[in-house]
Coordinates of C-alpha atoms and ligand atoms in Angstrom, one line a residue:
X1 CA 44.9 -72.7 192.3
X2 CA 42.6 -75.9 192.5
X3 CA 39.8 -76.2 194.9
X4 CA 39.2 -80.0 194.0
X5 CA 42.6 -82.0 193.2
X6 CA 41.2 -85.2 194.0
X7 CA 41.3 -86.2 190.1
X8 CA 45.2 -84.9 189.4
X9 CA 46.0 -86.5 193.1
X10 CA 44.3 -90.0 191.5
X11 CA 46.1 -89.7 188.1
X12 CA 49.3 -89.1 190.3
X13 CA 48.6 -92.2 192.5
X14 CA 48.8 -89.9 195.2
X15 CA 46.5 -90.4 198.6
X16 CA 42.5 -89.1 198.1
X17 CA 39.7 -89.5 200.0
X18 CA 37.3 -91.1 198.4
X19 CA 37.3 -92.1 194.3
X20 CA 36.7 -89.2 191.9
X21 CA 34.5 -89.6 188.9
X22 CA 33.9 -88.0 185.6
X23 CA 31.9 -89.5 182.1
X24 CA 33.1 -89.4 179.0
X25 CA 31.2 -87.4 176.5
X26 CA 29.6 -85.8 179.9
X27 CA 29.0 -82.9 177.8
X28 CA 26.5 -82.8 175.1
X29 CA 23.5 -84.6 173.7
X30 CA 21.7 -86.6 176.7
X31 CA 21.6 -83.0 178.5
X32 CA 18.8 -80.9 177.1
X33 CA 20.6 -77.3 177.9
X34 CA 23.1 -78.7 175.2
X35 CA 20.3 -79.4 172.7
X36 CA 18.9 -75.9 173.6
X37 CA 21.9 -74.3 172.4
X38 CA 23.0 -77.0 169.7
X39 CA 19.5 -75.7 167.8
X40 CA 20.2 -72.6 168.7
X41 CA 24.1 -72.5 167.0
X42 CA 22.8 -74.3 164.2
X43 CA 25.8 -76.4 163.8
X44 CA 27.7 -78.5 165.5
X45 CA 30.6 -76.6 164.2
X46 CA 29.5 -73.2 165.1
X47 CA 29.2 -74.7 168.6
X48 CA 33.0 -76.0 168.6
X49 CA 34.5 -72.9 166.9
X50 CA 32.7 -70.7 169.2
X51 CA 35.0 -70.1 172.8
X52 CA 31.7 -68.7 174.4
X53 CA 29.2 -71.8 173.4
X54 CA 32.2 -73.9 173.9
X55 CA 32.5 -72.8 177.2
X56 CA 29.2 -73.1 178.5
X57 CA 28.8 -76.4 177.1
X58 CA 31.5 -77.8 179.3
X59 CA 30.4 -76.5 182.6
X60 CA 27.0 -77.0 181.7
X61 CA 27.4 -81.1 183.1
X62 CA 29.2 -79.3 185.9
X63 CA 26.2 -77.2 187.3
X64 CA 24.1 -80.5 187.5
X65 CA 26.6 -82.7 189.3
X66 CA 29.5 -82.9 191.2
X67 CA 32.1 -84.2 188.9
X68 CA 36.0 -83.9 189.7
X69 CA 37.0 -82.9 186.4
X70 CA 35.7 -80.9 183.1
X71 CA 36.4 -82.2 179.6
X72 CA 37.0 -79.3 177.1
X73 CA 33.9 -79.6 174.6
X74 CA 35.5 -79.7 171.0
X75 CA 36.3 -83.2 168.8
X76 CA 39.2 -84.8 167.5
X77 CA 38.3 -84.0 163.9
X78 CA 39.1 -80.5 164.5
X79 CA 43.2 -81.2 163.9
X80 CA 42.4 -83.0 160.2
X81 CA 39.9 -80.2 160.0
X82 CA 42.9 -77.2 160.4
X83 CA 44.6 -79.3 157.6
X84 CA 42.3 -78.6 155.1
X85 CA 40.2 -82.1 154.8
X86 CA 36.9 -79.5 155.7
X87 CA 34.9 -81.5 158.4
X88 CA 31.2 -81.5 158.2
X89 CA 28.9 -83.1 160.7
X90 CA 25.8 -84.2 158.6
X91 CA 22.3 -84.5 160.7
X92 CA 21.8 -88.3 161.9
X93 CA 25.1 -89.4 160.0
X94 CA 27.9 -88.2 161.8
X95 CA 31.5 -86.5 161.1
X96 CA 32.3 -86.4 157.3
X97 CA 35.6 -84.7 155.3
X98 CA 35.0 -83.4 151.7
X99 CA 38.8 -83.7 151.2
X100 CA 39.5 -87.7 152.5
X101 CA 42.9 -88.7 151.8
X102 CA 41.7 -91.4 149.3
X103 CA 44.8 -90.7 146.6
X104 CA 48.7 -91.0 147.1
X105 CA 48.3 -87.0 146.0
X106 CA 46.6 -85.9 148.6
X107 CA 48.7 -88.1 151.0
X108 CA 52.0 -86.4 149.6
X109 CA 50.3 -82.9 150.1
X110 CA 49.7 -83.3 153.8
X111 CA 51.3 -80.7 156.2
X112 CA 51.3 -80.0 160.0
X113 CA 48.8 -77.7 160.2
X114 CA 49.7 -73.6 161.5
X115 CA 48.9 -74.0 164.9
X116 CA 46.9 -70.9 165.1
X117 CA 44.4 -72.9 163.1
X118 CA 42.9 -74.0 166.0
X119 CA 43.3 -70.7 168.2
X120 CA 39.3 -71.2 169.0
X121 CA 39.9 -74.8 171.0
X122 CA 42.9 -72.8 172.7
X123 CA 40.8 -69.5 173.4
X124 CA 38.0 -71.8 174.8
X125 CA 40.3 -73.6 177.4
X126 CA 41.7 -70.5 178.9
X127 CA 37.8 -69.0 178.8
X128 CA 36.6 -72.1 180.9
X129 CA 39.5 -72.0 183.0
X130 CA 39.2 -68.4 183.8
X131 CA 35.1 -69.3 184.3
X132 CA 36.0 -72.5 186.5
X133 CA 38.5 -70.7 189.0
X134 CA 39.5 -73.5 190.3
X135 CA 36.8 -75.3 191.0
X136 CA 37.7 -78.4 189.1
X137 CA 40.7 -79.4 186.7
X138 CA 40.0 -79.1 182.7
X139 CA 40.9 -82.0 180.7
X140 CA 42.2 -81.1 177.5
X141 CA 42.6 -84.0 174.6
X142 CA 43.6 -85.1 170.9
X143 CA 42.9 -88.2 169.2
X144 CA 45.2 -90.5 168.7
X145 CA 47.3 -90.4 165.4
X146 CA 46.1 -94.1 164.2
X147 CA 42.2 -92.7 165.5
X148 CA 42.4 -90.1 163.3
X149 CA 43.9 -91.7 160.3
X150 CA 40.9 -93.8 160.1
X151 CA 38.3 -90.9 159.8
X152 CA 41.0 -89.0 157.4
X153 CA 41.5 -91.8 154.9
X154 CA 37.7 -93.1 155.3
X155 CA 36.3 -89.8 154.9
X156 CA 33.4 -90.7 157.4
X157 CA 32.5 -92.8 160.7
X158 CA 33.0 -96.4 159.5
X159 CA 32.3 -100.1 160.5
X160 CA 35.0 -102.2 158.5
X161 CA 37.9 -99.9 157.6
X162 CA 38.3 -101.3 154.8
X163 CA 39.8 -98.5 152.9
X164 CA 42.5 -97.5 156.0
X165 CA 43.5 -101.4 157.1
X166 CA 44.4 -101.8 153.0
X167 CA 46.7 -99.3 153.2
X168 CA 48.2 -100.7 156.1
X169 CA 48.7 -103.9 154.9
X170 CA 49.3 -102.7 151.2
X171 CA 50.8 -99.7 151.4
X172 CA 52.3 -98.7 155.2
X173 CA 54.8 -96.4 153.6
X174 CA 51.6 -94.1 152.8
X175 CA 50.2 -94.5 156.4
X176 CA 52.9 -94.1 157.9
X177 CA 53.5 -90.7 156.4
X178 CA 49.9 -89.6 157.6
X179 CA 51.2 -91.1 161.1
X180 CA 54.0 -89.1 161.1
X181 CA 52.7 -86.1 160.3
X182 CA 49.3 -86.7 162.9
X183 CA 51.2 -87.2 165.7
X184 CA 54.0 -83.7 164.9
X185 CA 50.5 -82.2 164.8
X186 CA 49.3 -83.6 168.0
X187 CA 52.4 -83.0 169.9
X188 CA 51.5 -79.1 168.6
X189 CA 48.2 -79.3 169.5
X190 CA 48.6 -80.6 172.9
X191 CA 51.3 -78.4 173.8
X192 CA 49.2 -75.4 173.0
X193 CA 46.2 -77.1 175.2
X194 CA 48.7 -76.9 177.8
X195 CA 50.2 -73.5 177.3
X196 CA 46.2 -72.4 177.5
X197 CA 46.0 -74.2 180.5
X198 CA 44.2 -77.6 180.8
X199 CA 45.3 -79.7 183.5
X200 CA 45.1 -82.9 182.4
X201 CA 45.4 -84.3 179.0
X202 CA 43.4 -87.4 177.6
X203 CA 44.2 -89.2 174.0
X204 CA 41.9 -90.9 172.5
X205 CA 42.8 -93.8 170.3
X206 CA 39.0 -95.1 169.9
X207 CA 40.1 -97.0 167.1
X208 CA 43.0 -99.2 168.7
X209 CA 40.9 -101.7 168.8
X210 CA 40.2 -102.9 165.4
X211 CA 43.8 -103.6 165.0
X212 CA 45.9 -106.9 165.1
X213 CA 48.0 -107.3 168.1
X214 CA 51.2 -106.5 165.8
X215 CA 49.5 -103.3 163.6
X216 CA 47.9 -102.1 167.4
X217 CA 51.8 -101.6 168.4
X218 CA 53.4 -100.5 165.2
X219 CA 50.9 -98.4 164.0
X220 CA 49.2 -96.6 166.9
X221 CA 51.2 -97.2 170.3
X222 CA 54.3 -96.5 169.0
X223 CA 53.0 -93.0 168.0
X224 CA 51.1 -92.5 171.1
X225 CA 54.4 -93.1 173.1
X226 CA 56.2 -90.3 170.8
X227 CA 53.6 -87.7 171.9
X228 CA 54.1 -89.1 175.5
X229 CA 57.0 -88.8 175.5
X230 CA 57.7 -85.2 173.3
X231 CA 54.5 -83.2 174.8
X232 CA 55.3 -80.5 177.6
X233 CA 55.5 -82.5 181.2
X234 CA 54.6 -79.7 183.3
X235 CA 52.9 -76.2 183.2
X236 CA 53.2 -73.6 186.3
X237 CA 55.6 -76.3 188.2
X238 CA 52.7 -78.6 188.2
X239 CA 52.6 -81.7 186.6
X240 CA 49.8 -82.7 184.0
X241 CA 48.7 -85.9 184.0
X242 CA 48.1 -88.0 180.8
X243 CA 45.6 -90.5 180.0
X244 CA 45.4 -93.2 177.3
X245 CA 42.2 -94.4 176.0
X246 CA 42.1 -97.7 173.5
X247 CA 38.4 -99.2 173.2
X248 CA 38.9 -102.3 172.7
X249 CA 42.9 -102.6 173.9
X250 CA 42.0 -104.2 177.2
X251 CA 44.6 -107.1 176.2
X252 CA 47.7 -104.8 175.4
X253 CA 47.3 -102.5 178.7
X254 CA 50.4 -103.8 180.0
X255 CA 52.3 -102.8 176.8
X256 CA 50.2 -99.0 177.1
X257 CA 51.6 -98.9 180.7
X258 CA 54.9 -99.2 179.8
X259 CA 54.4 -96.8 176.9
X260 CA 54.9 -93.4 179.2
X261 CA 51.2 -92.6 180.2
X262 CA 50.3 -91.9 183.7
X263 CA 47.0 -93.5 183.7
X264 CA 45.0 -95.7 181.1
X265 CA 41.2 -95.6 180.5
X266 CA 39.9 -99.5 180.1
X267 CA 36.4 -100.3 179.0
X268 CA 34.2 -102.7 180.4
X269 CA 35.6 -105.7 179.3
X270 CA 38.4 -105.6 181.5
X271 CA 38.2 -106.7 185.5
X272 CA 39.8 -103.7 187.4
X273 CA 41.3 -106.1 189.9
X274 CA 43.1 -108.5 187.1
X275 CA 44.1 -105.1 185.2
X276 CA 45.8 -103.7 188.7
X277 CA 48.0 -107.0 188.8
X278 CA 48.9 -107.1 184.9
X279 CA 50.0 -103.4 185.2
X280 CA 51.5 -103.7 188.4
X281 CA 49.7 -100.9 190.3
X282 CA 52.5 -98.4 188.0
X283 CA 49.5 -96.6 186.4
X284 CA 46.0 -95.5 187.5
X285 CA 43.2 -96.7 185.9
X286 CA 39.8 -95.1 184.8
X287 CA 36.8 -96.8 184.1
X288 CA 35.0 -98.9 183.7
X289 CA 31.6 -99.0 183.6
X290 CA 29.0 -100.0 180.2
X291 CA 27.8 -96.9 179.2
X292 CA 24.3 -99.0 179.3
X293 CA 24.5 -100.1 182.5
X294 CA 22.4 -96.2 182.8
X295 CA 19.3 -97.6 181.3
X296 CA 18.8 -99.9 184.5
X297 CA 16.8 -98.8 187.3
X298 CA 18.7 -97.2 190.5
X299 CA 18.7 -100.5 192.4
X300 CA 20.8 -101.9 188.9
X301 CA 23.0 -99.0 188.2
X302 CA 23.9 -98.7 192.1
X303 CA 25.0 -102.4 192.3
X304 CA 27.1 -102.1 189.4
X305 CA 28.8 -98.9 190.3
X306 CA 29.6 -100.9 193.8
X307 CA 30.5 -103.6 191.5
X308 CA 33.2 -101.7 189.9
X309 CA 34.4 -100.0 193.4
X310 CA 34.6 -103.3 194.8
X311 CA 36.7 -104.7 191.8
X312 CA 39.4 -102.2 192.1
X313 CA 39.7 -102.7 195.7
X314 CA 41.8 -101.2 198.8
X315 CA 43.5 -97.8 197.2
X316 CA 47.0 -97.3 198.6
X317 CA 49.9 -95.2 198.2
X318 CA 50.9 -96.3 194.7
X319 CA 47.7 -97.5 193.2
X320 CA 44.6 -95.5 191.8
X321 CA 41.1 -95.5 190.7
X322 CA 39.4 -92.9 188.7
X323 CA 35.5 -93.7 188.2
X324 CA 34.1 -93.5 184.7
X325 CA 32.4 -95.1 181.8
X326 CA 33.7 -97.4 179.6
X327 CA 33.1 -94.8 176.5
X328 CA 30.7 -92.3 175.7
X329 CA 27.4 -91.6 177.8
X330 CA 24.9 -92.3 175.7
X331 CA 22.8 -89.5 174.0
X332 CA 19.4 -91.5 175.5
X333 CA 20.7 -91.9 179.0
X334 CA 18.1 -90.8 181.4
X335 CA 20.0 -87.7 182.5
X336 CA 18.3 -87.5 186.2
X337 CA 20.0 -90.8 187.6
X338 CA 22.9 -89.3 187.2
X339 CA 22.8 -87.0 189.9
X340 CA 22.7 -90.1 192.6
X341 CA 25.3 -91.9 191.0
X342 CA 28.0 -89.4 191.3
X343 CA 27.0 -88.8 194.9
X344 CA 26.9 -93.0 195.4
X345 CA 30.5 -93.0 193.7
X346 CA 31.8 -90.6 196.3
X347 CA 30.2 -91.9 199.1
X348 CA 30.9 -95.7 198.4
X349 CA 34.2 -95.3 197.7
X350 CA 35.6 -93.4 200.8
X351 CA 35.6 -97.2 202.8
X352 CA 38.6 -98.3 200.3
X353 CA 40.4 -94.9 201.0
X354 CA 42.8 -94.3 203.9
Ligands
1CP401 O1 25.2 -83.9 167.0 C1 25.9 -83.4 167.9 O2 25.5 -82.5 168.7 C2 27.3 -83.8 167.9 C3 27.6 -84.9 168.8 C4 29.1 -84.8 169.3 C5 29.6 -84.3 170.5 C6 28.7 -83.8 171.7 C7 30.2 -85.0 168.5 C8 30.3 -85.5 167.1 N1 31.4 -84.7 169.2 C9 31.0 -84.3 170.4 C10 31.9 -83.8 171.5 C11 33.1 -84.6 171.8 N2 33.8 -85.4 171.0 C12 33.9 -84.4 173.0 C13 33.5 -83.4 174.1 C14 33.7 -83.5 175.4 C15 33.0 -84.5 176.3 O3 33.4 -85.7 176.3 O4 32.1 -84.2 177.0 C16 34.9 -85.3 172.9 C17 36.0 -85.6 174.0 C18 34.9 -85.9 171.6 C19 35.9 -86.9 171.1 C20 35.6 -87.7 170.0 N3 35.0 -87.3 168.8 C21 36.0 -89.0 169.8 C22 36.8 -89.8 170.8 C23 36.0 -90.3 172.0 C24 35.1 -91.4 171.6 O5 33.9 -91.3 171.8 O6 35.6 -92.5 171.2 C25 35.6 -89.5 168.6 C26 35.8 -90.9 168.0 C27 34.9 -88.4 167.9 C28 34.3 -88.4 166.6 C29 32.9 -88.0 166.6 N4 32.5 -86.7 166.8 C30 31.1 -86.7 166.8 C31 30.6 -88.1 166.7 C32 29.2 -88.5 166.7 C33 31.8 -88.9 166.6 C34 31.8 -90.4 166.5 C35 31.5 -90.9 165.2 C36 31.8 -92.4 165.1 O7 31.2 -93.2 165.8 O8 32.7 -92.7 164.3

């Protein structure tokens, strides 16, 4: 049972009393109790495929504020990882995959990975929910299929995807087979999330954005709306909630909408007021705040998170607003203001509730 369904009730569109916020990346490097036990584990990797440092790191943001939701702590390289491309996070660089899918060989030999591949990420959710009782819901997540294409065929974080947006143009018939194949496994992966228990799900196509309007819909939404519309709808007789994420896709949102998610996550580029009327009020939207808008002072960050309230306006019956950042808190952000700015959110927000 749920103590705090204010973010589900939100997702739903259904009536809250004031606006329920959670951050992005709220779990790891600005917090120095996740540095503490990063240098402890090692390895970013030992962290993720550990269920007990896994688990503390997600309710470790929990303990200093009071967020509405918990994020599972894992990454979406973990599902091209349980297909043998052997994910390595290298100090200062970021992800990289020994194994990239850089020939049409290695494309052919691409499989769905054994779901118990992953059994840690699954273990890990039912050990924070057992750990949370209720105080919160977890989100579970996946990237998108497109999203992680572009760190499969690139091998590494990138700036011009070069090497992926050839193949699209070039060769789709080879991209599309990688598609395919991502999104049976997210469908698998997501599922199993669920069966574990998470409450909400979030997928996260970071890389939407470097797409033309055209590629955007034929090679990442149209597989996003496949999982939406293939992954389990309910768990326990209760709904769960699905969020899509697109940096970058503020100008297709009412085509992601439409696509069979029940909320979408905008980042800051977007007016909350002009995205409520393009949508229609039929989705709930999350956001959307510059994850830089926390290097301000309070008097700064406190207008701005107003700001944002104030842009999304009166919430009624079919029409909601989850608070959060734009993308991912910042591993510099000065972790103390945060503390106030949840509490500002919730108070702030409760005029535009009924
Ligand atoms: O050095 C370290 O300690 C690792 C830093 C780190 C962390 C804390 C990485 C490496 N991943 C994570 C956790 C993580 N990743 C979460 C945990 C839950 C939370 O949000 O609190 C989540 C949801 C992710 C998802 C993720 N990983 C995304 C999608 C969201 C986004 O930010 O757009 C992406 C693109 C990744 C890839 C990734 N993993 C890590 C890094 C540094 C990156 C980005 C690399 C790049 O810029 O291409």
């Amino acid at each position: 049972m749920l103590r705090n369904e204010v973010f589900i009730n939100a997702l739903l569109r259904k009536p809250v009393s004031y606006t329920p916020v959670w951050f992005m990346r709220q779990a790891g490097r600005y917090l120095p109790e996740y540095r503490k036990i990063r240098a402890k584990a090692g390895s970013f990797m030992n962290l993720v495929t550990n269920p007990y440092y896994a688990c503390e790191i997600t309710l470790q943001p929990l303990e200093r504020y009071p967020l509405d939701a918990a994020i599972l702590f894992s990454d979406i390289l973990t599902v091209p990882h349980a297909m043998g491309l052997g994910l390595n996070f290298i100090e200062g660089k970021g992800p990289e995959f020994s194994f990239p899918l850089n020939t049409e060989i290695s494309i052919s030999k691409l499989q769905v990975p054994n779901i118990e591949e992953l059994n840690y990420v699954f273990d890990a959710v039912k050990l924070v929910i057992k750990e949370l009782d209720g105080k919160v819901p977890l989100i579970g997540f996946s990237g998108s299929p497109w999203t992680l294409a572009c760190y499969m065929v690139e091998g590494k974080s990138n700036t011009d995807y070069k090497t992926i947006k050839t193949m699209l143009y070039s060769r789709p018939d080879l991209l599309n087979r990688i598609l395919e194949i991502n999104t049976e496994s997210v469908i698998n992966y997501l599922n199993a999330q669920i069966d574990a228990g998470v409450q909400a799900i979030m997928l996260f196509d970071s890389w939407g954005g470097i797409l033309s309007d055209d590629a955007f819909k034929r090679f990442s939404l149209i597989y996003n709306q496949k999982i939406f519309n293939s992954i389990k709808q309910r768990h326990d007789g209760k709904k769960i909630p699905i969020i899509h994420f697109t940096k970058g896709g503020s100008i297709w949102i009412k085509d992601i909408a439409d696509s069979g998610c029940d909320a979408i996550s905008v980042d800051w580029t977007l007016n909350l007021n002009s995205a409520r009327k393009i949508v229609n009020d039929s989705v709930a939207l999350q956001g959307n705040m510059d994850p830089m808008v926390l290097f301000g002072d309070y008097d700064s960050i406190f207008k701005e998170a107003r700001r944002i309230i104030d842009s999304f306006g009166m919430v009624g019956d079919s029409s909601a607003h989850i608070f959060n950042l734009g993308h991912g808190i910042n591993k510099d952000t000065p972790f103390e203001l945060v503390l106030d700015l949840v509490n500002e959110i919730h108070d702030y927000s409760r005029k535009y509730h009924v």
